[in-house]
Amino acid sequence: MTTENMMTIREMCDAFDVTPRTLRFYEAKDLIFPHREGTRRLFNRRDRARLKLILRGKRFGFSLEDIRQLLDMYDREGSERSQYLTTYKLAQERMAQMERQRDELIEAIAELKDELADGAEMYRNYTAETGQTPAKKSAA
Amino acid sequence: MTTENMMTIREMCDAFDVTPRTLRFYEAKDLIFPHREGTRRLFNRRDRARLKLILRGKRFGFSLEDIRQLLDMYDREGSERSQYLTTYKLAQERMAQMERQRDELIEAIAELKDELADGAEMYRNYTAETGQTPAKKSAA
DNA sequence: CGTTACGCTGACGTTAACGTCAATTGATCT
DNA sequence: AGATCAATTGACGTTAACGTCAGCGTAACG
């Protein structure tokens, strides 16, 4: 029985491309709870699954605090199935929000583009005033 | 001729729901260049279009530095059309990346769920060791 | 048994994006 | 003129997510 297939902090760092500091930090933030062999940390499969979720959750845009709450939910009793769905829904909602924000951003880009066009027009019969074009200061 | 339809810093703050500090900060970071009437700032339509893009870009997940580079591109001469397309493409790429990251996150969630199931199994013939479930210690 | 080597615990440093506060200045009201 | 109010310029504080460094403990190596 390998019992748990533990890994040292160094092995974890190599496997997940993080620093020891990061792992200790996550532990301090109650995101993972490695065992101790004396003073040293040992990480089991569950720790690894959690870390994986942490790192991917971060990349997706969740804060560590968001993720901690998610993981807490998984720690408290309840159907894994429903918890899974909750998290899934959360990700989908965030995605939908991103889509809306993308559309709004693109709208703003279009407006700035139009603004530039108008600016060029105004420029022709009003000349300067913005100081944007360094070598011009006539007009009175 | 209203000439430019200028707005004071307060009007800007009310219109965009930001603080004066934010506007000065953006100016210090070369994101906007309001005119000066003596010592006071005055914002024109272009400033407003830029601010709009800044705020929406942020919400979408771009850093102020990312946005500065975008705006710089708009300041340098060139076809507004092609610049628009560049920005548009950037937004779409980021969106695609988000989708990939969402999928990876969901995969990690599924794995953690499975891990929990396995854990429960192991629990039945290995009993405790994690200390995760405070109010249970039967099973032998 | 001395010395790397790894790990641990503080504790202070860092970047981004502002918040907060103090000291001034300029404009406005009475 | 005096007071009040809006803005401005420093300058220091704040949060998140670690980086970096110093000082120790200990396990293995020669």
mmCIF file of C-alpha atoms (C1' of nucleotides) in Angstrom:
data_model
loop_
_atom_site.group_PDB
_atom_site.id
_atom_site.type_symbol
_atom_site.label_atom_id
_atom_site.label_comp_id
_atom_site.label_asym_id
_atom_site.label_seq_id
_atom_site.Cartn_x
_atom_site.Cartn_y
_atom_site.Cartn_z
ATOM 1 C CA MET A 1 0.000 0.000 0.000
ATOM 2 C CA THR A 2 1.557 3.301 -1.074
ATOM 3 C CA THR A 3 -1.288 4.593 1.069
ATOM 4 C CA GLU A 4 -1.336 8.080 -0.362
ATOM 5 C CA ASN A 5 1.486 8.635 -2.823
ATOM 6 C CA MET A 6 2.883 11.687 -1.087
ATOM 7 C CA MET A 7 5.066 14.361 -2.613
ATOM 8 C CA THR A 8 7.547 16.770 -1.083
ATOM 9 C CA ILE A 9 7.287 20.474 -1.613
ATOM 10 C CA ARG A 10 10.018 20.380 -4.219
ATOM 11 C CA GLU A 11 8.298 17.676 -6.215
ATOM 12 C CA MET A 12 5.125 19.712 -6.107
ATOM 13 C CA CYS A 13 6.936 22.802 -7.318
ATOM 14 C CA ASP A 14 8.441 20.916 -10.229
ATOM 15 C CA ALA A 15 5.158 19.238 -11.087
ATOM 16 C CA PHE A 16 3.061 22.403 -11.033
ATOM 17 C CA ASP A 17 5.656 25.016 -11.822
ATOM 18 C CA VAL A 18 5.173 27.087 -8.708
ATOM 19 C CA THR A 19 7.555 28.159 -5.947
ATOM 20 C CA PRO A 20 7.640 26.843 -2.377
ATOM 21 C CA ARG A 21 6.567 30.287 -1.290
ATOM 22 C CA THR A 22 3.407 29.940 -3.308
ATOM 23 C CA LEU A 23 2.492 26.622 -1.731
ATOM 24 C CA ARG A 24 3.111 27.914 1.765
ATOM 25 C CA PHE A 25 1.127 30.991 0.914
ATOM 26 C CA TYR A 26 -1.812 28.897 -0.255
ATOM 27 C CA GLU A 27 -1.624 26.895 2.908
ATOM 28 C CA ALA A 28 -1.619 30.046 5.003
ATOM 29 C CA LYS A 29 -4.715 31.118 3.092
ATOM 30 C CA ASP A 30 -6.402 27.786 3.847
ATOM 31 C CA LEU A 31 -6.480 26.636 0.265
ATOM 32 C CA ILE A 32 -4.508 23.439 0.852
ATOM 33 C CA PHE A 33 -3.660 21.450 3.968
ATOM 34 C CA PRO A 34 -0.591 19.302 3.425
ATOM 35 C CA HIS A 35 0.303 16.761 6.092
ATOM 36 C CA ARG A 36 3.402 17.150 8.200
ATOM 37 C CA GLU A 37 6.192 14.705 8.642
ATOM 38 C CA GLY A 38 7.837 16.376 11.543
ATOM 39 C CA THR A 39 8.200 19.913 10.272
ATOM 40 C CA ARG A 40 8.068 19.092 6.574
ATOM 41 C CA ARG A 41 5.080 19.256 4.322
ATOM 42 C CA LEU A 42 3.804 16.276 2.403
ATOM 43 C CA PHE A 43 1.190 16.597 -0.325
ATOM 44 C CA ASN A 44 -1.232 13.837 -1.280
ATOM 45 C CA ARG A 45 -3.488 13.370 -4.291
ATOM 46 C CA ARG A 46 -6.236 15.519 -2.903
ATOM 47 C CA ASP A 47 -3.795 18.368 -2.329
ATOM 48 C CA ARG A 48 -2.737 18.049 -5.915
ATOM 49 C CA ALA A 49 -6.283 18.071 -7.213
ATOM 50 C CA ARG A 50 -6.961 21.170 -5.159
ATOM 51 C CA LEU A 51 -3.830 22.908 -6.336
ATOM 52 C CA LYS A 52 -4.720 22.177 -9.921
ATOM 53 C CA LEU A 53 -8.095 23.757 -9.418
ATOM 54 C CA ILE A 54 -6.533 26.728 -7.673
ATOM 55 C CA LEU A 55 -4.100 27.427 -10.500
ATOM 56 C CA ARG A 56 -6.698 27.034 -13.228
ATOM 57 C CA GLY A 57 -9.248 29.024 -11.331
ATOM 58 C CA LYS A 58 -6.737 31.835 -11.075
ATOM 59 C CA ARG A 59 -5.991 31.784 -14.770
ATOM 60 C CA PHE A 60 -9.664 31.961 -15.462
ATOM 61 C CA GLY A 61 -9.825 35.135 -13.430
ATOM 62 C CA PHE A 62 -10.998 34.050 -10.003
ATOM 63 C CA SER A 63 -9.273 35.495 -6.958
ATOM 64 C CA LEU A 64 -7.789 33.218 -4.346
ATOM 65 C CA GLU A 65 -10.609 34.243 -2.076
ATOM 66 C CA ASP A 66 -13.194 33.189 -4.658
ATOM 67 C CA ILE A 67 -11.423 29.883 -4.979
ATOM 68 C CA ARG A 68 -11.183 29.371 -1.267
ATOM 69 C CA GLN A 69 -14.925 29.668 -1.004
ATOM 70 C CA LEU A 70 -15.346 27.148 -3.788
ATOM 71 C CA LEU A 71 -13.008 24.697 -2.121
ATOM 72 C CA ASP A 72 -14.704 25.244 1.213
ATOM 73 C CA MET A 73 -17.926 24.237 -0.425
ATOM 74 C CA TYR A 74 -16.286 21.013 -1.534
ATOM 75 C CA ASP A 75 -15.071 20.371 1.990
ATOM 76 C CA ARG A 76 -18.427 20.735 3.626
ATOM 77 C CA GLU A 77 -20.690 17.738 3.295
ATOM 78 C CA GLY A 78 -23.089 17.595 0.384
ATOM 79 C CA SER A 79 -23.480 16.005 -2.982
ATOM 80 C CA GLU A 80 -20.325 16.337 -5.016
ATOM 81 C CA ARG A 81 -22.585 16.391 -8.018
ATOM 82 C CA SER A 82 -24.477 19.510 -6.979
ATOM 83 C CA GLN A 83 -21.286 21.226 -5.916
ATOM 84 C CA TYR A 84 -19.791 20.467 -9.250
ATOM 85 C CA LEU A 85 -22.786 22.006 -10.952
ATOM 86 C CA THR A 86 -22.568 25.120 -8.809
ATOM 87 C CA THR A 87 -18.978 25.688 -9.803
ATOM 88 C CA TYR A 88 -19.756 24.891 -13.383
ATOM 89 C CA LYS A 89 -22.541 27.432 -13.394
ATOM 90 C CA LEU A 90 -20.254 30.011 -11.839
ATOM 91 C CA ALA A 91 -17.760 29.559 -14.635
ATOM 92 C CA GLN A 92 -20.443 29.838 -17.277
ATOM 93 C CA GLU A 93 -21.845 32.988 -15.712
ATOM 94 C CA ARG A 94 -18.448 34.581 -15.651
ATOM 95 C CA MET A 95 -18.002 33.649 -19.251
ATOM 96 C CA ALA A 96 -21.295 35.260 -20.225
ATOM 97 C CA GLN A 97 -20.300 38.384 -18.330
ATOM 98 C CA MET A 98 -17.026 38.483 -20.212
ATOM 99 C CA GLU A 99 -18.914 38.325 -23.464
ATOM 100 C CA ARG A 100 -21.030 41.279 -22.497
ATOM 101 C CA GLN A 101 -17.955 43.216 -21.472
ATOM 102 C CA ARG A 102 -16.245 42.344 -24.707
ATOM 103 C CA ASP A 103 -19.205 43.740 -26.624
ATOM 104 C CA GLU A 104 -19.176 46.926 -24.589
ATOM 105 C CA LEU A 105 -15.469 47.298 -25.129
ATOM 106 C CA ILE A 106 -15.837 46.864 -28.855
ATOM 107 C CA GLU A 107 -18.577 49.458 -28.824
ATOM 108 C CA ALA A 108 -16.255 51.877 -27.057
ATOM 109 C CA ILE A 109 -13.539 51.193 -29.582
ATOM 110 C CA ALA A 110 -15.916 52.001 -32.410
ATOM 111 C CA GLU A 111 -16.887 55.247 -30.715
ATOM 112 C CA LEU A 112 -13.283 56.258 -30.296
ATOM 113 C CA LYS A 113 -12.697 55.504 -33.934
ATOM 114 C CA ASP A 114 -15.621 57.756 -34.883
ATOM 115 C CA GLU A 115 -14.322 60.386 -32.534
ATOM 116 C CA LEU A 116 -11.031 60.327 -34.355
ATOM 117 C CA ALA A 117 -12.815 60.760 -37.673
ATOM 118 C CA ASP A 118 -14.804 63.723 -36.333
ATOM 119 C CA GLY A 119 -11.650 65.126 -34.889
ATOM 120 C CA ALA A 120 -10.011 65.032 -38.285
ATOM 121 C CA GLU A 121 -12.979 66.875 -39.734
ATOM 122 C CA MET A 122 -12.993 69.518 -37.071
ATOM 123 C CA TYR A 123 -9.297 69.763 -37.459
ATOM 124 C CA ARG A 124 -9.686 70.957 -41.042
ATOM 125 C CA ASN A 125 -11.723 74.033 -40.185
ATOM 126 C CA TYR A 126 -10.731 74.661 -36.618
ATOM 127 C CA THR A 127 -7.056 73.751 -36.591
ATOM 128 C CA ALA A 128 -5.232 72.673 -33.463
ATOM 129 C CA GLU A 129 -6.182 73.417 -29.861
ATOM 130 C CA THR A 130 -5.583 69.914 -28.632
ATOM 131 C CA GLY A 131 -1.829 70.049 -28.594
ATOM 132 C CA GLN A 132 -1.826 66.534 -29.936
ATOM 133 C CA THR A 133 0.021 67.469 -33.089
ATOM 134 C CA PRO A 134 3.251 68.984 -31.732
ATOM 135 C CA ALA A 135 4.255 71.252 -34.626
ATOM 136 C CA LYS A 136 1.205 73.499 -35.040
ATOM 137 C CA LYS A 137 -0.098 76.533 -33.218
ATOM 138 C CA SER A 138 -1.567 78.995 -35.728
ATOM 139 C CA ALA A 139 -5.304 79.894 -35.762
ATOM 140 C CA ALA A 140 -6.858 82.870 -33.996
ATOM 141 C CA MET B 1 -19.685 77.313 -31.324
ATOM 142 C CA THR B 2 -19.503 75.332 -28.138
ATOM 143 C CA THR B 3 -16.060 74.622 -29.564
ATOM 144 C CA GLU B 4 -15.461 71.399 -27.646
ATOM 145 C CA ASN B 5 -18.124 70.904 -25.020
ATOM 146 C CA MET B 6 -15.687 70.733 -22.149
ATOM 147 C CA MET B 7 -16.346 69.168 -18.782
ATOM 148 C CA THR B 8 -14.818 69.799 -15.380
ATOM 149 C CA ILE B 9 -13.327 67.015 -13.344
ATOM 150 C CA ARG B 10 -16.429 66.851 -11.179
ATOM 151 C CA GLU B 11 -18.728 66.520 -14.134
ATOM 152 C CA MET B 12 -16.527 63.744 -15.446
ATOM 153 C CA CYS B 13 -16.617 61.944 -12.129
ATOM 154 C CA ASP B 14 -20.393 62.118 -11.993
ATOM 155 C CA ALA B 15 -20.752 61.067 -15.600
ATOM 156 C CA PHE B 16 -18.426 58.072 -15.387
ATOM 157 C CA ASP B 17 -18.683 57.226 -11.731
ATOM 158 C CA VAL B 18 -15.009 57.554 -10.937
ATOM 159 C CA THR B 19 -13.097 59.688 -8.441
ATOM 160 C CA PRO B 20 -10.926 62.700 -9.254
ATOM 161 C CA ARG B 21 -7.991 60.663 -8.045
ATOM 162 C CA THR B 22 -8.671 58.113 -10.748
ATOM 163 C CA LEU B 23 -8.717 60.715 -13.499
ATOM 164 C CA ARG B 24 -5.496 62.287 -12.288
ATOM 165 C CA PHE B 25 -3.991 58.861 -12.007
ATOM 166 C CA TYR B 26 -4.927 58.040 -15.580
ATOM 167 C CA GLU B 27 -3.446 61.320 -16.694
ATOM 168 C CA ALA B 28 -0.215 60.587 -14.839
ATOM 169 C CA LYS B 29 -0.156 57.242 -16.623
ATOM 170 C CA ASP B 30 -0.585 58.974 -19.991
ATOM 171 C CA LEU B 31 -3.985 57.521 -20.671
ATOM 172 C CA ILE B 32 -5.770 60.841 -21.024
ATOM 173 C CA PHE B 33 -4.540 64.386 -21.615
ATOM 174 C CA PRO B 34 -7.107 66.912 -20.434
ATOM 175 C CA HIS B 35 -6.546 70.571 -21.296
ATOM 176 C CA ARG B 36 -5.746 73.080 -18.637
ATOM 177 C CA GLU B 37 -7.573 76.280 -17.886
ATOM 178 C CA GLY B 38 -5.009 77.768 -15.603
ATOM 179 C CA THR B 39 -4.447 74.941 -13.186
ATOM 180 C CA ARG B 40 -7.742 73.152 -13.719
ATOM 181 C CA ARG B 41 -8.393 70.256 -15.979
ATOM 182 C CA LEU B 42 -10.950 70.342 -18.741
ATOM 183 C CA PHE B 43 -12.060 67.235 -20.582
ATOM 184 C CA ASN B 44 -13.346 67.214 -24.140
ATOM 185 C CA ARG B 45 -15.193 64.610 -26.169
ATOM 186 C CA ARG B 46 -12.070 62.755 -27.104
ATOM 187 C CA ASP B 47 -11.052 62.497 -23.463
ATOM 188 C CA ARG B 48 -14.444 61.058 -22.730
ATOM 189 C CA ALA B 49 -14.242 58.531 -25.527
ATOM 190 C CA ARG B 50 -10.839 57.468 -24.255
ATOM 191 C CA LEU B 51 -12.021 57.208 -20.679
ATOM 192 C CA LYS B 52 -14.933 55.091 -21.771
ATOM 193 C CA LEU B 53 -12.569 52.740 -23.528
ATOM 194 C CA ILE B 54 -10.269 52.663 -20.530
ATOM 195 C CA LEU B 55 -13.031 51.716 -18.116
ATOM 196 C CA ARG B 56 -14.497 49.072 -20.364
ATOM 197 C CA GLY B 57 -11.113 47.697 -21.257
ATOM 198 C CA LYS B 58 -10.421 47.309 -17.571
ATOM 199 C CA ARG B 59 -13.656 45.494 -16.909
ATOM 200 C CA PHE B 60 -12.850 43.154 -19.733
ATOM 201 C CA GLY B 61 -9.617 42.309 -18.010
ATOM 202 C CA PHE B 62 -6.993 44.459 -19.673
ATOM 203 C CA SER B 63 -4.442 46.207 -17.479
ATOM 204 C CA LEU B 64 -4.003 49.945 -17.694
ATOM 205 C CA GLU B 65 -0.703 49.289 -19.384
ATOM 206 C CA ASP B 66 -2.377 47.143 -22.040
ATOM 207 C CA ILE B 67 -4.874 49.915 -22.596
ATOM 208 C CA ARG B 68 -2.221 52.575 -22.786
ATOM 209 C CA GLN B 69 -0.579 50.721 -25.605
ATOM 210 C CA LEU B 70 -3.896 50.422 -27.399
ATOM 211 C CA LEU B 71 -4.576 54.117 -27.031
ATOM 212 C CA ASP B 72 -1.059 54.945 -28.120
ATOM 213 C CA MET B 73 -1.740 53.038 -31.277
ATOM 214 C CA TYR B 74 -4.771 55.204 -31.852
ATOM 215 C CA ASP B 75 -2.697 58.321 -31.333
ATOM 216 C CA ARG B 76 -0.042 57.463 -33.831
ATOM 217 C CA GLU B 77 -1.086 58.151 -37.388
ATOM 218 C CA GLY B 78 -2.576 55.304 -39.379
ATOM 219 C CA SER B 79 -5.894 54.028 -40.610
ATOM 220 C CA GLU B 80 -8.474 54.094 -37.840
ATOM 221 C CA ARG B 81 -10.021 51.146 -39.561
ATOM 222 C CA SER B 82 -6.991 48.880 -39.220
ATOM 223 C CA GLN B 83 -6.419 50.001 -35.658
ATOM 224 C CA TYR B 84 -9.986 49.196 -34.860
ATOM 225 C CA LEU B 85 -9.529 45.739 -36.317
ATOM 226 C CA THR B 86 -6.374 45.164 -34.313
ATOM 227 C CA THR B 87 -8.139 45.972 -31.083
ATOM 228 C CA TYR B 88 -11.127 43.930 -32.102
ATOM 229 C CA LYS B 89 -8.914 40.957 -32.802
ATOM 230 C CA LEU B 90 -7.192 41.370 -29.457
ATOM 231 C CA ALA B 91 -10.524 41.205 -27.679
ATOM 232 C CA GLN B 92 -11.554 38.123 -29.599
ATOM 233 C CA GLU B 93 -8.278 36.386 -28.854
ATOM 234 C CA ARG B 94 -8.618 37.078 -25.190
ATOM 235 C CA MET B 95 -12.122 35.731 -25.322
ATOM 236 C CA ALA B 96 -10.959 32.515 -26.950
ATOM 237 C CA GLN B 97 -8.268 32.160 -24.320
ATOM 238 C CA MET B 98 -10.859 32.584 -21.617
ATOM 239 C CA GLU B 99 -12.888 29.800 -23.144
ATOM 240 C CA ARG B 100 -9.921 27.480 -23.086
ATOM 241 C CA GLN B 101 -9.227 28.365 -19.484
ATOM 242 C CA ARG B 102 -12.837 27.825 -18.585
ATOM 243 C CA ASP B 103 -12.664 24.328 -20.060
ATOM 244 C CA GLU B 104 -9.490 23.551 -18.168
ATOM 245 C CA LEU B 105 -11.030 24.809 -14.968
ATOM 246 C CA ILE B 106 -14.085 22.664 -15.456
ATOM 247 C CA GLU B 107 -11.851 19.702 -16.075
ATOM 248 C CA ALA B 108 -10.050 20.357 -12.799
ATOM 249 C CA ILE B 109 -13.357 20.619 -11.008
ATOM 250 C CA ALA B 110 -14.387 17.239 -12.363
ATOM 251 C CA GLU B 111 -11.117 15.728 -11.216
ATOM 252 C CA LEU B 112 -11.535 17.106 -7.730
ATOM 253 C CA LYS B 113 -15.029 15.701 -7.643
ATOM 254 C CA ASP B 114 -13.663 12.271 -8.599
ATOM 255 C CA GLU B 115 -10.949 12.645 -6.036
ATOM 256 C CA LEU B 116 -13.588 13.205 -3.400
ATOM 257 C CA ALA B 117 -15.391 10.060 -4.486
ATOM 258 C CA ASP B 118 -12.172 8.050 -4.309
ATOM 259 C CA GLY B 119 -11.439 9.607 -0.982
ATOM 260 C CA ALA B 120 -14.778 8.412 0.331
ATOM 261 C CA GLU B 121 -13.979 4.919 -0.852
ATOM 262 C CA MET B 122 -10.575 4.899 0.739
ATOM 263 C CA TYR B 123 -12.160 6.329 3.809
ATOM 264 C CA ARG B 124 -14.271 3.219 4.247
ATOM 265 C CA ASN B 125 -11.344 0.854 4.521
ATOM 266 C CA TYR B 126 -8.590 3.136 5.699
ATOM 267 C CA THR B 127 -10.459 5.376 8.154
ATOM 268 C CA ALA B 128 -9.530 8.968 8.896
ATOM 269 C CA GLU B 129 -6.034 10.409 8.610
ATOM 270 C CA THR B 130 -7.159 13.652 7.008
ATOM 271 C CA GLY B 131 -9.085 15.148 9.889
ATOM 272 C CA GLN B 132 -11.366 16.780 7.364
ATOM 273 C CA THR B 133 -14.678 15.444 8.643
ATOM 274 C CA PRO B 134 -14.894 16.520 12.293
ATOM 275 C CA ALA B 135 -17.987 14.621 13.433
ATOM 276 C CA LYS B 136 -17.392 11.105 12.205
ATOM 277 C CA LYS B 137 -15.172 8.380 13.408
ATOM 278 C CA SER B 138 -17.086 5.117 13.182
ATOM 279 C CA ALA B 139 -16.184 2.460 10.583
ATOM 280 C CA ALA B 140 -13.626 -0.202 11.241
ATOM 281 C "C1'" DC C 1 31.666 15.559 13.276
ATOM 282 C "C1'" DG C 2 31.757 19.339 10.160
ATOM 283 C "C1'" DT C 3 29.304 20.808 5.986
ATOM 284 C "C1'" DT C 4 26.297 21.146 2.292
ATOM 285 C "C1'" DA C 5 21.388 20.904 1.086
ATOM 286 C "C1'" DC C 6 16.603 21.277 1.843
ATOM 287 C "C1'" DG C 7 12.824 22.962 4.436
ATOM 288 C "C1'" DC C 8 10.741 26.036 7.902
ATOM 289 C "C1'" DT C 9 9.340 30.435 9.956
ATOM 290 C "C1'" DG C 10 9.155 35.273 10.272
ATOM 291 C "C1'" DA C 11 9.452 39.652 8.252
ATOM 292 C "C1'" DC C 12 10.064 43.114 4.978
ATOM 293 C "C1'" DG C 13 9.840 44.356 -0.259
ATOM 294 C "C1'" DT C 14 7.130 44.738 -4.755
ATOM 295 C "C1'" DT C 15 3.520 45.926 -8.451
ATOM 296 C "C1'" DA C 16 -1.032 47.641 -9.820
ATOM 297 C "C1'" DA C 17 -4.575 50.684 -9.153
ATOM 298 C "C1'" DC C 18 -6.108 53.557 -6.743
ATOM 299 C "C1'" DG C 19 -7.639 55.682 -1.475
ATOM 300 C "C1'" DT C 20 -6.772 59.113 1.874
ATOM 301 C "C1'" DC C 21 -5.022 63.173 3.855
ATOM 302 C "C1'" DA C 22 -2.629 67.535 4.270
ATOM 303 C "C1'" DA C 23 -1.268 71.819 2.600
ATOM 304 C "C1'" DT C 24 -2.207 75.244 -1.176
ATOM 305 C "C1'" DT C 25 -4.204 77.935 -4.642
ATOM 306 C "C1'" DG C 26 -7.888 79.968 -7.225
ATOM 307 C "C1'" DA C 27 -12.567 81.170 -7.792
ATOM 308 C "C1'" DT C 28 -16.928 82.649 -5.846
ATOM 309 C "C1'" DC C 29 -20.294 84.421 -2.552
ATOM 310 C "C1'" DT C 30 -21.604 87.957 0.770
ATOM 311 C "C1'" DA D 1 -11.873 91.615 2.789
ATOM 312 C "C1'" DG D 2 -13.172 87.260 4.761
ATOM 313 C "C1'" DA D 3 -15.011 82.859 4.232
ATOM 314 C "C1'" DT D 4 -16.216 79.013 1.675
ATOM 315 C "C1'" DC D 5 -15.757 75.695 -1.945
ATOM 316 C "C1'" DA D 6 -13.600 73.247 -5.848
ATOM 317 C "C1'" DA D 7 -9.171 71.664 -7.613
ATOM 318 C "C1'" DT D 8 -4.335 70.755 -7.434
ATOM 319 C "C1'" DT D 9 -0.070 68.699 -5.919
ATOM 320 C "C1'" DG D 10 2.657 65.771 -3.107
ATOM 321 C "C1'" DA D 11 3.089 61.948 -0.169
ATOM 322 C "C1'" DC D 12 1.960 58.047 2.397
ATOM 323 C "C1'" DG D 13 -1.490 53.997 3.014
ATOM 324 C "C1'" DT D 14 -3.901 49.717 1.144
ATOM 325 C "C1'" DT D 15 -4.999 45.013 -0.954
ATOM 326 C "C1'" DA D 16 -3.647 40.868 -3.524
ATOM 327 C "C1'" DA D 17 -0.387 37.597 -4.531
ATOM 328 C "C1'" DC D 18 3.483 36.496 -4.060
ATOM 329 C "C1'" DG D 19 9.279 37.548 -4.069
ATOM 330 C "C1'" DT D 20 13.283 37.832 -1.346
ATOM 331 C "C1'" DC D 21 16.188 37.394 2.461
ATOM 332 C "C1'" DA D 22 17.838 36.217 7.083
ATOM 333 C "C1'" DG D 23 18.218 32.954 10.689
ATOM 334 C "C1'" DC D 24 17.396 28.068 12.215
ATOM 335 C "C1'" DG D 25 16.659 23.078 12.413
ATOM 336 C "C1'" DT D 26 17.865 18.508 10.654
ATOM 337 C "C1'" DA D 27 18.914 14.822 7.667
ATOM 338 C "C1'" DA D 28 22.329 12.795 4.807
ATOM 339 C "C1'" DC D 29 27.192 12.740 3.064
ATOM 340 C "C1'" DG D 30 32.174 12.087 3.336
#
